[in-house]
Each structure stands twice: as C-alpha cells, then as structure tokens.
Short mmCIF file of N, CA and C in Angstrom, two decimals:
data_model
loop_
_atom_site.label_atom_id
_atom_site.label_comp_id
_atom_site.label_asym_id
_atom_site.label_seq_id
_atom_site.Cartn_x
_atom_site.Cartn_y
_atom_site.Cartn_z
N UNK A 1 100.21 84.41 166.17
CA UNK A 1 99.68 85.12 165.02
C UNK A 1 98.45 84.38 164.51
N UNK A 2 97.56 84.74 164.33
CA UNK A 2 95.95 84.62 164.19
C UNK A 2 96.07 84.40 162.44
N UNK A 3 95.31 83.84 161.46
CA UNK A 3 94.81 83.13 160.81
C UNK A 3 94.91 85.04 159.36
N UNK A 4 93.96 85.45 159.80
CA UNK A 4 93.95 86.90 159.35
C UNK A 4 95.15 87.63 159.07
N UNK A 5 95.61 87.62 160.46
CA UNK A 5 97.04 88.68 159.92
C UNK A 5 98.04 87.90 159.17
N UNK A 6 98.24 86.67 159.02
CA UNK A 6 99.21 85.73 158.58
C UNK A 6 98.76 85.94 157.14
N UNK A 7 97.81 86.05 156.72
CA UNK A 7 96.89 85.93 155.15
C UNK A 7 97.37 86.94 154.78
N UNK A 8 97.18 88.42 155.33
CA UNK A 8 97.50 89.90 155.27
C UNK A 8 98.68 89.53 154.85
N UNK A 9 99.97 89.77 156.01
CA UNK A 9 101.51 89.13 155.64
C UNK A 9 101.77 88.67 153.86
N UNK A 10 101.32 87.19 153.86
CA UNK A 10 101.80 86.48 152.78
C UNK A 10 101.28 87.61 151.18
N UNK A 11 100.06 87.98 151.56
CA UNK A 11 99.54 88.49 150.46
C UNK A 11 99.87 89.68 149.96
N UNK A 12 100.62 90.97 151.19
CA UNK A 12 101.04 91.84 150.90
C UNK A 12 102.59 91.95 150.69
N UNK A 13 102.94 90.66 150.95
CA UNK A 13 104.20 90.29 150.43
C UNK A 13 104.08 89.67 148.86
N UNK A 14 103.35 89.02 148.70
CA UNK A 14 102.87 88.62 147.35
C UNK A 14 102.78 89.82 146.20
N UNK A 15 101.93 91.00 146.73
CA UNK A 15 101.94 92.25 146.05
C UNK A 15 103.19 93.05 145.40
N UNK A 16 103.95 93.00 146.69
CA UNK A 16 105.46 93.58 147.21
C UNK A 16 106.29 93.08 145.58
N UNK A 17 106.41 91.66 145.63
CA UNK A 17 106.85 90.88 144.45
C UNK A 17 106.27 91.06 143.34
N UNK A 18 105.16 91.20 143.15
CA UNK A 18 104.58 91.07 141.68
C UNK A 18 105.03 92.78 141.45
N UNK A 19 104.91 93.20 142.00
CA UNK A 19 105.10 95.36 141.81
C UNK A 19 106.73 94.85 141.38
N UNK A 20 107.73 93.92 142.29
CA UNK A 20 108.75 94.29 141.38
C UNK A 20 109.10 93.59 140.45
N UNK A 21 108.25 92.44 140.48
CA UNK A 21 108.65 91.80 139.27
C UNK A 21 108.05 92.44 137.65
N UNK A 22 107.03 93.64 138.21
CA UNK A 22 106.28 94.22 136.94
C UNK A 22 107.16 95.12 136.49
N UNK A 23 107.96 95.73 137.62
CA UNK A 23 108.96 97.09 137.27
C UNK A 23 109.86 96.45 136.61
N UNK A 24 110.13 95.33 137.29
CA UNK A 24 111.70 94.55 136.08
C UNK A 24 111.64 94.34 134.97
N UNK A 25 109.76 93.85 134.86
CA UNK A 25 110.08 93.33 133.06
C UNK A 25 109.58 95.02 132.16
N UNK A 26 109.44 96.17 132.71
CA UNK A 26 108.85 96.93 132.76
C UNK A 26 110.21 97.73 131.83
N UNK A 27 111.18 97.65 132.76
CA UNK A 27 112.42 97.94 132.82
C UNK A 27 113.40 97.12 131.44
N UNK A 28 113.15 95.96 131.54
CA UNK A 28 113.26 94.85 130.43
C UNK A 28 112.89 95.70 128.73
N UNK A 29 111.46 95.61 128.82
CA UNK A 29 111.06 96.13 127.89
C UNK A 29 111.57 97.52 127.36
N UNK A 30 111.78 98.16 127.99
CA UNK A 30 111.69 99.21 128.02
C UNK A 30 113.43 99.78 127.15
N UNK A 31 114.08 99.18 128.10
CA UNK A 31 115.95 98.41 127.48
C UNK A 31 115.70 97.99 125.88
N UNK A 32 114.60 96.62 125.88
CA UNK A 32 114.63 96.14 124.61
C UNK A 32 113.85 96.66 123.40
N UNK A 33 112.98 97.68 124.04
CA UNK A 33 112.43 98.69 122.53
C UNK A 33 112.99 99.57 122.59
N UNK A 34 113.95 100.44 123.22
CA UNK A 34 115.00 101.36 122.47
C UNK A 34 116.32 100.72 121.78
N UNK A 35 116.92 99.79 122.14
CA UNK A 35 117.85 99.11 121.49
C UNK A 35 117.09 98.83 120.20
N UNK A 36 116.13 98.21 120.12
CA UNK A 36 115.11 97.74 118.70
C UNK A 36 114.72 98.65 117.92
N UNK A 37 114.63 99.89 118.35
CA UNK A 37 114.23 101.30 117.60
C UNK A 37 115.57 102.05 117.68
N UNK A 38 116.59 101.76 118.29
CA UNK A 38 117.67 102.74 117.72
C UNK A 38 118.21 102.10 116.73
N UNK A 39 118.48 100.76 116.66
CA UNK A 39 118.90 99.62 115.83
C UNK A 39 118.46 99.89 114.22
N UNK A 40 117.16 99.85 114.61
CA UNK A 40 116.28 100.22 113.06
C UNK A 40 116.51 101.51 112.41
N UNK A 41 116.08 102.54 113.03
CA UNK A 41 116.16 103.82 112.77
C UNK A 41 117.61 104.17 112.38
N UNK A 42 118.75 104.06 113.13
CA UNK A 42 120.31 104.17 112.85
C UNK A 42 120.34 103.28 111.67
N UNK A 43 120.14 101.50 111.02
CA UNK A 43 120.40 101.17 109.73
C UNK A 43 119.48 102.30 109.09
N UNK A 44 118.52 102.48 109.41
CA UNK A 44 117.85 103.46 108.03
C UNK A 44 118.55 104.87 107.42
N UNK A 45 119.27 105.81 108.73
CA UNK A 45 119.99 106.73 108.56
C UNK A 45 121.03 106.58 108.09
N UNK A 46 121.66 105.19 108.10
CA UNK A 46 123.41 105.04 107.93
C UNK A 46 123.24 104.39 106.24
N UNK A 47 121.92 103.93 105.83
CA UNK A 47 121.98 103.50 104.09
C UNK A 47 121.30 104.83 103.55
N UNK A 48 120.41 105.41 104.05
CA UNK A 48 120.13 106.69 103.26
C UNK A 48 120.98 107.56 103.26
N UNK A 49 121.58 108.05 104.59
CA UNK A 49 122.28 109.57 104.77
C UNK A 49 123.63 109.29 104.73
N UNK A 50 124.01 108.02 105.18
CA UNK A 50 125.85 107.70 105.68
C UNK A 50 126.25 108.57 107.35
N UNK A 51 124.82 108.27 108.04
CA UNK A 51 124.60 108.91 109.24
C UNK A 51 124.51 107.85 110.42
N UNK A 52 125.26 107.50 111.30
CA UNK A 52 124.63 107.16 112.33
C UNK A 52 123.56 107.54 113.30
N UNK A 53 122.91 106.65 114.03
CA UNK A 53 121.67 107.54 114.76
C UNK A 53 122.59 109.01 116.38
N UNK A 54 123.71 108.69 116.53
CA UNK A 54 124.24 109.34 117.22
C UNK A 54 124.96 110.73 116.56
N UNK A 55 125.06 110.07 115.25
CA UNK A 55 125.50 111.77 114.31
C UNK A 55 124.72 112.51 114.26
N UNK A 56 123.42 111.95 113.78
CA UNK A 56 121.97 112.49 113.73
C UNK A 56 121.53 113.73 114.69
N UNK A 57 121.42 112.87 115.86
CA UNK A 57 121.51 113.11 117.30
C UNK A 57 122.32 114.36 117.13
N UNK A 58 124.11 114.64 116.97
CA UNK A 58 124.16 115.51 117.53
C UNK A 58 124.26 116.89 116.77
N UNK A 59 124.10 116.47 115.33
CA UNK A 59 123.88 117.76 114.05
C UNK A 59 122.66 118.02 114.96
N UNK A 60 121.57 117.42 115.21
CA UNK A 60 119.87 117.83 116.01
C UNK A 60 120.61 118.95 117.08
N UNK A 61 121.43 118.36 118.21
CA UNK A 61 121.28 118.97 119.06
C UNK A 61 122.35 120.55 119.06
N UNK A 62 122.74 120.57 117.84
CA UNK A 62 123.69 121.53 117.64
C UNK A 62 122.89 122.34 117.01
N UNK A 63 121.64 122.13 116.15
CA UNK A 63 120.88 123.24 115.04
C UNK A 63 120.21 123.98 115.86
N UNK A 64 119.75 122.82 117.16
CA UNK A 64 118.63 123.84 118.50
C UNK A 64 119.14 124.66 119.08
N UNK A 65 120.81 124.53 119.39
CA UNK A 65 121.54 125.56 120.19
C UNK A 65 122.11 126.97 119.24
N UNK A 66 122.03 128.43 120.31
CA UNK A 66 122.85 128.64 120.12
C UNK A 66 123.32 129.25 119.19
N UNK A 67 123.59 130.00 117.99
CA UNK A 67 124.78 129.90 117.12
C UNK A 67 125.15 128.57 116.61
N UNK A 68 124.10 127.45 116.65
CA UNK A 68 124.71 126.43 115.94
C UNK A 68 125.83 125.80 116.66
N UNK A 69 126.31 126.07 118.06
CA UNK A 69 126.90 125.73 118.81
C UNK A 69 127.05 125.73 119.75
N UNK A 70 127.64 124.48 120.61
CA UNK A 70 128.15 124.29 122.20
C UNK A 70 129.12 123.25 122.76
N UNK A 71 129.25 123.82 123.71
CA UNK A 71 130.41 123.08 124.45
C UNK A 71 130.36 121.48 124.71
N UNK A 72 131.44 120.75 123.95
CA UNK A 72 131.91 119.60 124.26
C UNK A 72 131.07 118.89 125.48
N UNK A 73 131.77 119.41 126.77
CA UNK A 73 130.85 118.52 127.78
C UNK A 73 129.37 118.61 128.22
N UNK A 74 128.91 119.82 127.35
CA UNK A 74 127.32 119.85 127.42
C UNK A 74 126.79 118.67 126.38
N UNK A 75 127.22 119.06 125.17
CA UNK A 75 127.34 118.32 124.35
C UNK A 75 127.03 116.40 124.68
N UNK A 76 127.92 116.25 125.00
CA UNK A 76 128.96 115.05 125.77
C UNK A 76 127.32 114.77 126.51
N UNK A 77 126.77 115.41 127.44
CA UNK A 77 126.03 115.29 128.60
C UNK A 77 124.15 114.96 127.70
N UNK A 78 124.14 116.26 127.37
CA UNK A 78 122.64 115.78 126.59
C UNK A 78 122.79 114.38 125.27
N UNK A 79 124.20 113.82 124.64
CA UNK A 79 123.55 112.71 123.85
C UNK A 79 124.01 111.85 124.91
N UNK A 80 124.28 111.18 125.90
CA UNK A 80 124.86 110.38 127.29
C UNK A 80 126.23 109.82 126.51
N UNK A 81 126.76 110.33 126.53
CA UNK A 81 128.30 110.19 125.79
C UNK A 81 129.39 110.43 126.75
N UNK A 82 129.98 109.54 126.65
CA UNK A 82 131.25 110.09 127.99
C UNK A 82 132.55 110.93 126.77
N UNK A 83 133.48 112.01 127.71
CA UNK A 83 134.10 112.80 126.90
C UNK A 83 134.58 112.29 125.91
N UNK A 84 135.33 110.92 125.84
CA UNK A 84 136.04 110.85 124.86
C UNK A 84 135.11 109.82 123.78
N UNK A 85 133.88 109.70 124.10
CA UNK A 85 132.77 109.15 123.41
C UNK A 85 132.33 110.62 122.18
N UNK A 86 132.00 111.40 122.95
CA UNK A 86 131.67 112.53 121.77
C UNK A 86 133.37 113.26 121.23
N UNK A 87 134.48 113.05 121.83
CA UNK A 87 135.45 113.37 120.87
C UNK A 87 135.48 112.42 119.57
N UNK A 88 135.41 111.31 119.85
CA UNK A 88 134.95 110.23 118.31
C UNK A 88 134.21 110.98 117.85
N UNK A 89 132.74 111.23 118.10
CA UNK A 89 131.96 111.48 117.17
C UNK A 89 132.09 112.57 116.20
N UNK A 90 132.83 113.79 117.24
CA UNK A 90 132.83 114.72 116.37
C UNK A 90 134.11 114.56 115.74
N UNK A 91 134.94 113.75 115.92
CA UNK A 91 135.97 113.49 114.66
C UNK A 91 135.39 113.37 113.56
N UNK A 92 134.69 112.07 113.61
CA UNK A 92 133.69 112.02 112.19
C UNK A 92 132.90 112.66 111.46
N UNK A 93 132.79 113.37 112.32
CA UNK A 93 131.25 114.71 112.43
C UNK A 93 132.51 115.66 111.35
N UNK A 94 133.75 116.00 112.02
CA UNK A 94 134.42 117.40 111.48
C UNK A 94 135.43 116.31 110.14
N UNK A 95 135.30 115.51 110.23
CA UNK A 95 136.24 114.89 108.75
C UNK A 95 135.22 114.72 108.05
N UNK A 96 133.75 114.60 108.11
CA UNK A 96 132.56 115.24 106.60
C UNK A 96 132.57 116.51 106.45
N UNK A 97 132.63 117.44 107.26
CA UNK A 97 132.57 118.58 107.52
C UNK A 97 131.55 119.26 107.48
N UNK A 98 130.85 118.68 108.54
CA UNK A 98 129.33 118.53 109.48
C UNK A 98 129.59 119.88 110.19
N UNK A 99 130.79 119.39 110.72
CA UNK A 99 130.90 119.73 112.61
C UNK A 99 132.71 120.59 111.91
N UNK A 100 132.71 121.93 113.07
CA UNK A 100 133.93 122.59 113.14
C UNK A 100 134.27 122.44 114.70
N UNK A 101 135.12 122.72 115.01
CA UNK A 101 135.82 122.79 116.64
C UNK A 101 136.27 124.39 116.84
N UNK A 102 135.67 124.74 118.03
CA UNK A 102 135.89 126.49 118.01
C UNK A 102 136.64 126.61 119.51
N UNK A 103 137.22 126.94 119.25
CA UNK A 103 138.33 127.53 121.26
C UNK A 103 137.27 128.72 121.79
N UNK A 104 137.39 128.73 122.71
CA UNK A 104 136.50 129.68 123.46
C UNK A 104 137.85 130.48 123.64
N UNK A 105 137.50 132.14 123.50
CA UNK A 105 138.52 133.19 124.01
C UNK A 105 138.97 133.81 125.05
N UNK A 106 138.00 132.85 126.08
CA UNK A 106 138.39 133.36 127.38
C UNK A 106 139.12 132.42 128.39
N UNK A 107 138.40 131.12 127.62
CA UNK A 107 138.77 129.92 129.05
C UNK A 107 139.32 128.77 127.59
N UNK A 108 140.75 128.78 127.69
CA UNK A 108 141.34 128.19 126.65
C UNK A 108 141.34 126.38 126.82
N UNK A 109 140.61 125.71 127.76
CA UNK A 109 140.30 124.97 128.32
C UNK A 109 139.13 124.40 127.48
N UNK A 110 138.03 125.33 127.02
CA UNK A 110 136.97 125.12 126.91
C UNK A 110 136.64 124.82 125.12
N UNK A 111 136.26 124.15 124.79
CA UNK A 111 136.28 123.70 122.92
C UNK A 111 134.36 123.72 122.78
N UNK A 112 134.41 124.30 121.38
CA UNK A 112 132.73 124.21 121.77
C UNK A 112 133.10 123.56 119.86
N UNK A 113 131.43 122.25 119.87
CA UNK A 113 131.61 121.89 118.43
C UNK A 113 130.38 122.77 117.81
N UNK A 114 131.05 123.10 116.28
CA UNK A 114 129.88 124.11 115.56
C UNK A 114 129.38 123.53 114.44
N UNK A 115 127.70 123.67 114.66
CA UNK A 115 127.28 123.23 113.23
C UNK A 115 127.78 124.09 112.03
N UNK A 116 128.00 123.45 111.09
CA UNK A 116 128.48 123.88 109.58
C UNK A 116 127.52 124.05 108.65
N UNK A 117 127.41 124.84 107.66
CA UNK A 117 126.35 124.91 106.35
C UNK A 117 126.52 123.07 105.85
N UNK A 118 127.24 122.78 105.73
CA UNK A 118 127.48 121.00 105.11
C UNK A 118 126.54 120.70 106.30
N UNK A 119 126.96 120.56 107.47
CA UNK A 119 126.40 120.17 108.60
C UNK A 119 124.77 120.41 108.81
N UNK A 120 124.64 121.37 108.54
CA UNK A 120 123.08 121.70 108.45
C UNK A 120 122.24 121.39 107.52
N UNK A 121 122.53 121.45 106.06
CA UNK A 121 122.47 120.86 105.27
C UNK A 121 121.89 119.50 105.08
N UNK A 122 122.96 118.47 105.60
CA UNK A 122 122.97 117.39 105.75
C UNK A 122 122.04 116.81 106.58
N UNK A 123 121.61 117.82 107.77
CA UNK A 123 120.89 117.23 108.86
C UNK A 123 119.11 117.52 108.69
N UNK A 124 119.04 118.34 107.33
CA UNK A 124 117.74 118.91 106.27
C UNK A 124 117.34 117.82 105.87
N UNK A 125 118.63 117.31 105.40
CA UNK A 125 118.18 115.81 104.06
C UNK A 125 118.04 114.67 104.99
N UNK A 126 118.43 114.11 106.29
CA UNK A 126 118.16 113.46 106.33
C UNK A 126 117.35 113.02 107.79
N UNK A 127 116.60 114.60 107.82
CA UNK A 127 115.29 114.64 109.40
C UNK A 127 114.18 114.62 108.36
N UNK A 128 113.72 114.52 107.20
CA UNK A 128 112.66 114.04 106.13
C UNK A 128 112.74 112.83 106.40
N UNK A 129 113.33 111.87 106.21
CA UNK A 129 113.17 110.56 106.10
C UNK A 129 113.98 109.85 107.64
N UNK A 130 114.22 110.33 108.38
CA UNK A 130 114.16 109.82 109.89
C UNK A 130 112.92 110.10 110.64
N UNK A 131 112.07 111.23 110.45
CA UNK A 131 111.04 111.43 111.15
C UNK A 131 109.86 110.32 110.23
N UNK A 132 109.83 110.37 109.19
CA UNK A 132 109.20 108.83 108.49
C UNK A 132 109.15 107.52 109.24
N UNK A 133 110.84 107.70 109.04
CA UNK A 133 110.89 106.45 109.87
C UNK A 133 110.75 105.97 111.32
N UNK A 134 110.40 106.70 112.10
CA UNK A 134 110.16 107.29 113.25
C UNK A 134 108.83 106.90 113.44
N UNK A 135 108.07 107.92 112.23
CA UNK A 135 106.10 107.47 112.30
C UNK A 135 106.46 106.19 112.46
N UNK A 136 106.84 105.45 111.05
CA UNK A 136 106.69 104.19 110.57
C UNK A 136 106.87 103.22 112.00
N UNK A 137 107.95 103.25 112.24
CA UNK A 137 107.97 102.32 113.82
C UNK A 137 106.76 101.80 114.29
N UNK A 138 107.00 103.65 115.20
CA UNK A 138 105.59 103.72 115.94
C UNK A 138 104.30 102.98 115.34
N UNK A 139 103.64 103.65 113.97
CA UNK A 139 102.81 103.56 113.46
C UNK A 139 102.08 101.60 113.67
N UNK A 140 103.32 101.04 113.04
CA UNK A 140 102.92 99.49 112.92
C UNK A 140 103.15 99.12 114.00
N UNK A 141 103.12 99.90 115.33
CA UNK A 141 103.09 98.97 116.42
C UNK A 141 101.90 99.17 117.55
N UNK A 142 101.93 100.76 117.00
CA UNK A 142 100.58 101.37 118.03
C UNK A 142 99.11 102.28 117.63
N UNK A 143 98.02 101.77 117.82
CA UNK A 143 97.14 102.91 117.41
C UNK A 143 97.30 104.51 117.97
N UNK A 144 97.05 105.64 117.32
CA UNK A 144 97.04 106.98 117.89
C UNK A 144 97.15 107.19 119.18
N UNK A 145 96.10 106.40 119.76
CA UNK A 145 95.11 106.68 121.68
C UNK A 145 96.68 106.00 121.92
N UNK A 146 97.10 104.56 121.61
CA UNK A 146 98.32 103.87 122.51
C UNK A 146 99.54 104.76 122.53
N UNK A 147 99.98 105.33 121.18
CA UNK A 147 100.73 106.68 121.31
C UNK A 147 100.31 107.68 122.13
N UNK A 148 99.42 108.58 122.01
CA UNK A 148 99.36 109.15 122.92
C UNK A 148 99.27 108.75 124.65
N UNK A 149 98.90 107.63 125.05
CA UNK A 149 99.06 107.14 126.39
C UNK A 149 100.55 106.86 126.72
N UNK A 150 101.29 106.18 125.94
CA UNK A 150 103.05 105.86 126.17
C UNK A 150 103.97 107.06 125.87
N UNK A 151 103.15 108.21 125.54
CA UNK A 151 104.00 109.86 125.27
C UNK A 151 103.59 109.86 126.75
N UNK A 152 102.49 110.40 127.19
CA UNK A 152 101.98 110.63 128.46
C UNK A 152 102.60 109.77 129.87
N UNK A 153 102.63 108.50 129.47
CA UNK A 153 103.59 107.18 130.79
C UNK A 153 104.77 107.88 130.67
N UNK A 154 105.66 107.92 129.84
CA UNK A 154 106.57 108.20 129.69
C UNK A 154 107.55 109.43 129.67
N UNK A 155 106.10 110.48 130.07
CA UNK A 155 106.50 112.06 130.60
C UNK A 155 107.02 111.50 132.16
N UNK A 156 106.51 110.96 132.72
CA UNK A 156 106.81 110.79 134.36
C UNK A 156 108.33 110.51 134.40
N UNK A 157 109.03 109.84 133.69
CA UNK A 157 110.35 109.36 133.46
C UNK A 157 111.26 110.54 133.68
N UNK A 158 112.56 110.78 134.88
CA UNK A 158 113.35 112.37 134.36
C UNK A 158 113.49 112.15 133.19
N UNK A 159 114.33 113.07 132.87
CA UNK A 159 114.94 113.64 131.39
C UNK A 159 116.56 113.17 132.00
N UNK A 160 117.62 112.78 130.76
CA UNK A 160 118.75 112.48 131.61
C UNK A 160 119.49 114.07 130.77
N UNK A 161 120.60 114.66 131.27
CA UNK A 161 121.23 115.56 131.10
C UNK A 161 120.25 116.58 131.63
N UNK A 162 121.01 117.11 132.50
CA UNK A 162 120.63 118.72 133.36
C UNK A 162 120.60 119.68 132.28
N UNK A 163 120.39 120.90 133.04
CA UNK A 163 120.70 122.15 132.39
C UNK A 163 122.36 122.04 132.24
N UNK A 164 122.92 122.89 131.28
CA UNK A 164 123.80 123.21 130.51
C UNK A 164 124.79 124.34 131.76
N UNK A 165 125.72 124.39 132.02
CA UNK A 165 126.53 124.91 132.42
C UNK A 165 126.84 126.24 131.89
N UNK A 166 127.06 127.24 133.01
CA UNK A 166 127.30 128.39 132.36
C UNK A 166 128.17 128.42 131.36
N UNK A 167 127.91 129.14 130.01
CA UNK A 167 128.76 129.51 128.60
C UNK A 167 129.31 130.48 128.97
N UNK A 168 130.53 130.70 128.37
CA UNK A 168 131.65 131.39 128.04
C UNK A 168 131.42 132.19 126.92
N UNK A 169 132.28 133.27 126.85
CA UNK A 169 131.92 134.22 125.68
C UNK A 169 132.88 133.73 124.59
N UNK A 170 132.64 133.57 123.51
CA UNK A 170 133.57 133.06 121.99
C UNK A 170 134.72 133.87 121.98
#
C-alpha cells in the first residue's frame, strides 16, 4: 500500500468518526434540551394551572380530535405513553373532571377518553400562559433566523406516532 492510499484510509476513517461522534453529541443535546424544556415548561404549568406538561399534552390532543374525542391506544400512541401510562393519566385527567371515559357501541373492547367543558375550559386558561412560556424559552436562547433554521433541521426528524387506526362508531 503506497503512501496516498494509506493517507486516504486513515483520513476517511477519521471523517467516518468525527460524523459519529457529531451525531452522538447531536443526539446528546438534543435528549438534554427536551428534558430541560419539558422540565421548565411542566413546573410552569403544574404552579399556574395544577397541570402537568403530559395533562396539557393530552386535553391539546383531545380538543384537535374529533368530538373532543379518541381512543385510548391512539391516544396512548401520539403522547408516547405505554397503555397503562395513559390509563394514569386519564385517571387524573377524569378525577378533575377534564377527561370522561366513553365505551364504544360496537366493539366493547374499545374505551375512547372525552374532552369535558371543565376539560376544555381548563386547557383555555392554561395554553395563554404555556405558549408564553414556550416563546420565553425559545426567545432567551435563540434569535428569530436560529428559530427558524432549528424549526426547519428539525422538520427532517419522523414524527413519532402513525396515523390513527380505524374508529369505531360511538
């Protein structure tokens, strides 16, 4: 092996490493500013509203659907909750009386959770001062252009939870 290709070798092995050592801390970071921003954002919701950032979460994802409602393991799937992770929640969710529990009439199998007037309500008073706090984060950490470039990096990323499984009629 000649002088050239040996240089080639070491250096495109050199590359090889630094690409994954960039993805790791990439990956790193990435772990440690959502833990740091759910951290923040959840104390801010849980002293203003008496909300966790996962209650939040799923009054949100119940007002977008629907009738104000859907099924448990969809549910379960778009906040990354395993089943008996969102049965907690919506315990808590239906003992404020956020959240109701509805049987489906066809497939007695199937439980869908429903947003409530309390529930909706609640999720009025306290997407004013989560989306604040939300700017605020962002705001003191990034100019406009750096927001808009880390919205844009961060489109390439999937989305986790699929489409929603065929619904059942109530």
């Amino acid at each position: 092996m000649d002088f050239a290709s040996n240089y080639s070798e070491e250096r495109l092995s050199s590359q090889v490493l630094t690409k994954q050592a960039s993805a790791l801390e990439a990956w790193v970071r990435l772990l440690r500013g959502h833990a740091s921003a759910t951290r923040e954002l959840s104390a801010q919701l849980v002293a203003d509203h008496g909300l966790t950032i996962n209650d939040y979460e799923c009054l949100l994802h119940l007002s977008r659907a629907e009738e104000g409602r859907m099924r448990r393991v969809d549910l379960a799937e778009q906040l990354l909750l395993t089943a008996s992770g969102v049965t907690r929640l919506l315990d808590g969710l239906e003992r404020a009386g956020f959240v109701e529990r509805a049987s489906c009439a066809s497939d007695r199998r199937v439980t869908y959770a429903v947003l409530t007037a309390a529930g909706r309500e609640k999720l009025g008073e306290a997407s004013e001062s989560h989306i604040a706090g939300v700017h605020t984060f962002f705001e003191e950490r990034f100019t406009s252009e750096e927001l808009l470039q880390l919205a844009s990096l961060l489109e390439r990323l999937p989305e986790a939870g699929g489409p929603s499984a065929a619904d059942c009629s109530p």
